[in-house]
């Protein structure tokens, strides 16, 4: 049997959770440090689960999922330096790129997040 372990970040719909969560983390970025400011919209989370059910073969896989950009309007590297100062960055992380390797999701499931918070949806106050 094939087993796919999906590693989800903060998951929610735009209206009921994500916009409010983005506003909270924009005001207090420390609150999102544990999840690396990543998110996934609920429809993308469900689609990933369905794709995982179709993986053929007999193997176990771990797949990280998230939107390609973080939920707050700050540069990712700046946040990592401030809230995870001992983390070694192995490559540049431009702009608001999510600091999570989702290549297994693309390779194994053909998955990339499609439902994204718009640029500038939340601005710092």
Coordinates of N, CA and C in Angstrom, one line a residue:
X1 N 0.8 -1.2 0.0 CA 0.0 0.0 0.0 C 0.9 1.2 0.0
X2 N 0.4 2.3 -0.6 CA 1.1 3.6 -0.6 C 0.6 4.4 0.6
X3 N 1.5 5.1 1.3 CA 1.1 6.0 2.4 C 1.7 7.3 2.1
X4 N 0.9 8.4 2.2 CA 1.3 9.7 2.0 C 1.0 10.5 3.2
X5 N 2.0 11.0 3.9 CA 1.8 11.8 5.1 C 1.8 13.3 4.7
X6 N 0.7 14.0 4.8 CA 0.6 15.4 4.4 C 0.9 16.3 5.6
X7 N 1.9 17.2 5.5 CA 2.2 18.1 6.5 C 1.6 19.4 6.2
X8 N 0.5 19.8 6.9 CA -0.2 21.0 6.6 C 0.3 22.1 7.5
X9 N 0.2 23.4 6.9 CA 0.5 24.5 7.8 C -0.9 25.0 8.4
X10 N -1.0 26.2 8.7 CA -2.3 26.8 9.2 C -3.2 26.7 8.0
X11 N -4.4 26.1 8.2 CA -5.4 25.9 7.1 C -6.7 26.7 7.4
X12 N -7.2 27.3 6.4 CA -8.5 27.9 6.6 C -9.0 28.5 5.3
X13 N -10.3 28.9 5.4 CA -10.9 29.6 4.2 C -10.6 31.1 4.4
X14 N -10.7 31.8 3.3 CA -10.3 33.2 3.3 C -11.2 34.0 4.2
X15 N -12.5 33.9 4.1 CA -13.5 34.7 4.9 C -13.5 34.3 6.3
X16 N -13.5 33.0 6.6 CA -13.7 32.6 8.0 C -12.4 32.6 8.8
X17 N -11.3 32.5 8.2 CA -10.0 32.4 9.1 C -8.8 33.1 8.5
X18 N -8.5 33.0 7.3 CA -7.2 33.4 6.8 C -7.0 34.9 6.9
X19 N -8.0 35.7 6.5 CA -7.8 37.2 6.6 C -7.5 37.6 8.0
X20 N -8.3 37.1 9.0 CA -8.1 37.4 10.4 C -6.8 36.9 10.9
X21 N -6.4 35.8 10.5 CA -5.1 35.2 10.9 C -4.0 36.1 10.3
X22 N -4.1 36.5 9.1 CA -3.1 37.3 8.5 C -2.9 38.6 9.2
X23 N -4.1 39.2 9.6 CA -4.0 40.5 10.4 C -3.4 40.3 11.7
X24 N -3.7 39.2 12.4 CA -3.1 38.9 13.7 C -1.6 38.8 13.6
X25 N -1.1 38.0 12.6 CA 0.3 37.8 12.5 C 1.1 39.0 11.9
X26 N 0.4 39.8 11.2 CA 1.0 41.1 10.7 C 1.2 42.0 11.9
X27 N 0.3 42.0 12.9 CA 0.5 42.9 14.1 C 1.5 42.3 15.0
X28 N 1.6 40.9 15.1 CA 2.5 40.2 16.0 C 3.2 39.1 15.3
X29 N 4.2 39.3 14.5 CA 4.8 38.3 13.7 C 5.4 37.1 14.6
X30 N 5.7 37.4 15.8 CA 6.2 36.3 16.7 C 5.2 35.2 16.8
X31 N 3.9 35.5 16.7 CA 2.9 34.5 16.9 C 2.9 33.5 15.7
X32 N 3.5 33.8 14.6 CA 3.5 32.9 13.5 C 4.8 32.2 13.3
X33 N 5.8 32.5 14.2 CA 7.1 31.9 14.0 C 7.2 30.4 14.0
X34 N 6.3 29.8 14.8 CA 6.3 28.3 14.9 C 5.9 27.7 13.6
X35 N 5.0 28.3 12.9 CA 4.5 27.7 11.7 C 5.2 28.4 10.5
X36 N 6.2 29.2 10.7 CA 7.0 29.9 9.7 C 6.1 30.7 8.8
X37 N 5.0 31.3 9.4 CA 4.1 32.2 8.7 C 3.5 31.6 7.4
X38 N 3.4 30.3 7.4 CA 2.8 29.6 6.2 C 1.4 29.4 6.4
X39 N 0.7 29.1 5.3 CA -0.8 28.9 5.3 C -1.1 28.1 4.1
X40 N -2.4 27.6 4.1 CA -2.9 26.9 3.0 C -4.4 27.1 3.0
X41 N -5.0 27.4 1.9 CA -6.5 27.6 1.8 C -7.1 26.2 1.8
X42 N -8.3 26.1 2.5 CA -8.9 24.9 2.7 C -9.2 24.1 1.4
X43 N -9.5 24.7 0.3 CA -9.8 24.0 -0.9 C -8.5 23.4 -1.4
X44 N -7.4 24.0 -1.3 CA -6.1 23.4 -1.7 C -5.8 22.3 -0.8
X45 N -6.0 22.4 0.5 CA -5.8 21.3 1.5 C -6.6 20.1 1.1
X46 N -7.9 20.2 0.7 CA -8.7 19.1 0.3 C -8.2 18.5 -1.0
X47 N -7.8 19.4 -1.9 CA -7.3 18.8 -3.2 C -6.1 18.0 -3.0
X48 N -5.2 18.4 -2.1 CA -3.9 17.7 -1.8 C -4.3 16.3 -1.3
X49 N -5.3 16.3 -0.4 CA -5.7 15.0 0.2 C -6.2 14.0 -0.8
X50 N -7.0 14.6 -1.8 CA -7.5 13.7 -2.8 C -6.4 13.2 -3.7
X51 N -5.5 14.1 -4.1 CA -4.3 13.7 -4.9 C -3.5 12.6 -4.2
X52 N -3.4 12.7 -2.9 CA -2.6 11.7 -2.1 C -3.2 10.3 -2.2
X53 N -4.5 10.3 -2.3 CA -5.2 9.0 -2.4 C -4.9 8.3 -3.7
X54 N -4.4 9.0 -4.7 CA -4.2 8.4 -6.0 C -2.7 8.0 -6.2
X55 N -1.9 8.2 -5.2 CA -0.4 7.8 -5.4 C -0.3 6.3 -5.5
X56 N 0.3 5.9 -6.6 CA 0.4 4.4 -6.8 C 1.7 3.9 -6.1
X57 N 1.8 2.6 -6.1 CA 3.0 1.9 -5.6 C 2.9 1.5 -4.2
X58 N 4.0 1.0 -3.7 CA 4.1 0.6 -2.3 C 5.2 1.3 -1.6
X59 N 4.9 2.5 -1.1 CA 5.9 3.3 -0.4 C 5.3 4.2 0.6
X60 N 6.1 4.8 1.4 CA 5.7 5.9 2.3 C 6.3 7.2 1.9
X61 N 5.6 8.2 1.9 CA 6.0 9.5 1.5 C 5.6 10.6 2.6
X62 N 6.4 11.6 2.8 CA 6.1 12.8 3.6 C 6.1 14.0 2.6
X63 N 5.0 14.7 2.6 CA 4.9 15.8 1.7 C 4.5 17.1 2.5
X64 N 5.3 18.1 2.4 CA 5.0 19.4 3.0 C 4.1 20.3 2.0
X65 N 3.1 20.9 2.5 CA 2.2 21.7 1.7 C 2.2 23.1 2.3
X66 N 2.1 24.1 1.4 CA 1.8 25.5 1.8 C 1.7 26.4 0.6
X67 N 1.2 27.6 0.8 CA 1.2 28.5 -0.3 C 2.6 29.0 -0.6
X68 N 2.9 29.4 -1.8 CA 4.2 29.8 -2.1 C 4.8 31.0 -1.4
X69 N 3.9 31.9 -0.9 CA 4.4 33.0 -0.1 C 3.8 33.0 1.3
X70 N 4.5 33.6 2.2 CA 4.0 33.6 3.6 C 2.8 34.6 3.7
X71 N 2.2 34.5 4.9 CA 0.9 35.2 5.1 C 1.1 36.6 5.5
X72 N 2.3 37.0 5.9 CA 2.5 38.4 6.4 C 3.3 39.2 5.4
X73 N 3.2 40.5 5.4 CA 3.8 41.3 4.4 C 5.3 41.7 4.7
X74 N 6.0 40.8 5.3 CA 7.4 41.1 5.6 C 8.3 40.1 4.9
X75 N 9.6 40.5 4.6 CA 10.5 39.6 3.9 C 10.8 38.4 4.8
X76 N 10.7 37.2 4.2 CA 10.9 36.0 4.9 C 12.3 35.9 5.6
X77 N 13.4 36.3 4.9 CA 14.7 36.2 5.5 C 14.8 37.1 6.8
X78 N 14.2 38.3 6.7 CA 14.2 39.2 7.9 C 13.5 38.5 9.1
X79 N 12.3 37.9 8.8 CA 11.6 37.2 9.9 C 12.4 36.0 10.5
X80 N 13.1 35.3 9.6 CA 13.9 34.1 10.0 C 15.0 34.6 10.9
X81 N 15.7 35.7 10.5 CA 16.8 36.2 11.2 C 16.4 36.7 12.6
X82 N 15.2 37.3 12.7 CA 14.7 37.8 14.0 C 14.1 36.7 14.9
X83 N 13.3 35.8 14.4 CA 12.6 34.8 15.2 C 13.3 33.4 15.2
X84 N 14.2 33.2 14.3 CA 14.9 31.9 14.3 C 16.4 32.2 14.0
X85 N 17.0 32.9 14.9 CA 18.4 33.4 14.7 C 19.5 32.3 14.5
X86 N 19.2 31.1 15.0 CA 20.2 30.1 14.8 C 20.1 29.2 13.5
X87 N 19.0 29.5 12.8 CA 18.8 28.8 11.6 C 19.8 29.2 10.5
X88 N 20.4 28.2 9.9 CA 21.3 28.4 8.8 C 20.5 28.4 7.5
X89 N 20.6 29.5 6.7 CA 19.9 29.5 5.4 C 20.9 29.0 4.4
X90 N 20.4 27.9 3.7 CA 21.3 27.3 2.7 C 21.2 27.9 1.3
X91 N 20.2 28.7 1.1 CA 20.0 29.5 -0.1 C 19.3 30.7 0.2
X92 N 19.3 31.7 -0.7 CA 18.5 32.9 -0.5 C 17.0 32.6 -0.6
X93 N 16.3 33.4 0.2 CA 14.8 33.2 0.2 C 14.3 34.6 -0.2
X94 N 14.0 34.8 -1.4 CA 13.6 36.2 -1.9 C 12.2 36.6 -1.4
X95 N 12.1 37.9 -1.2 CA 10.8 38.4 -0.8 C 10.1 37.7 0.3
X96 N 8.9 37.3 0.0 CA 8.0 36.6 0.9 C 7.9 35.1 0.6
X97 N 8.8 34.6 0.0 CA 8.8 33.2 -0.4 C 8.7 32.3 0.9
X98 N 7.8 31.3 0.9 CA 7.6 30.4 2.0 C 8.9 29.6 2.2
X99 N 9.4 29.5 3.5 CA 10.6 28.8 3.7 C 10.4 27.3 3.9
X100 N 9.6 26.7 3.1 CA 9.3 25.3 3.2 C 9.5 24.7 1.8
X101 N 10.1 23.5 1.8 CA 10.4 22.8 0.6 C 9.1 22.0 0.2
X102 N 8.5 22.5 -0.8 CA 7.2 21.8 -1.3 C 7.5 21.0 -2.6
X103 N 8.7 20.7 -2.9 CA 9.0 20.0 -4.2 C 8.4 18.6 -4.2
X104 N 8.3 17.9 -3.1 CA 7.7 16.6 -3.1 C 6.3 16.7 -3.4
X105 N 5.6 17.7 -3.0 CA 4.2 17.9 -3.4 C 4.0 18.1 -4.9
X106 N 4.9 18.8 -5.5 CA 4.9 19.0 -6.9 C 5.2 17.7 -7.7
X107 N 6.3 17.1 -7.2 CA 6.8 15.9 -7.9 C 5.8 14.7 -7.7
X108 N 5.4 14.4 -6.5 CA 4.6 13.2 -6.2 C 3.1 13.4 -6.5
X109 N 2.6 14.6 -6.2 CA 1.2 14.8 -6.3 C 0.8 15.7 -7.5
X110 N 1.8 16.4 -8.1 CA 1.5 17.4 -9.1 C 0.7 18.6 -8.5
X111 N 1.0 18.9 -7.2 CA 0.3 19.9 -6.4 C 1.1 21.2 -6.3
X112 N 0.4 22.3 -6.5 CA 0.9 23.6 -6.1 C -0.4 24.3 -5.6
X113 N -0.3 25.1 -4.6 CA -1.4 25.8 -4.1 C -1.9 26.8 -5.2
X114 N -3.3 26.9 -5.3 CA -3.9 27.7 -6.3 C -4.7 28.9 -5.7
X115 N -5.1 28.7 -4.5 CA -6.0 29.7 -3.8 C -5.1 30.5 -2.8
X116 N -4.7 31.7 -3.3 CA -3.7 32.5 -2.5 C -4.3 33.8 -2.1
X117 N -3.8 34.2 -0.9 CA -4.1 35.6 -0.4 C -3.5 36.5 -1.4
X118 N -4.2 37.6 -1.8 CA -3.6 38.5 -2.8 C -2.5 39.3 -2.2
X119 N -1.6 39.7 -3.0 CA -0.5 40.6 -2.6 C -1.1 41.9 -1.9
X120 N -0.5 42.2 -0.8 CA -1.0 43.4 -0.1 C -2.3 43.2 0.5
X121 N -2.8 42.0 0.7 CA -4.1 41.8 1.4 C -4.1 42.3 2.8
X122 N -2.9 42.2 3.4 CA -2.8 42.8 4.8 C -1.5 43.6 4.7
X123 N -1.6 44.8 5.3 CA -0.5 45.7 5.3 C -0.1 46.0 6.7
X124 N 1.2 46.2 7.0 CA 1.6 46.5 8.4 C 1.0 47.8 8.8
X125 N 0.7 47.9 10.1 CA 0.1 49.1 10.7 C 1.1 49.9 11.5

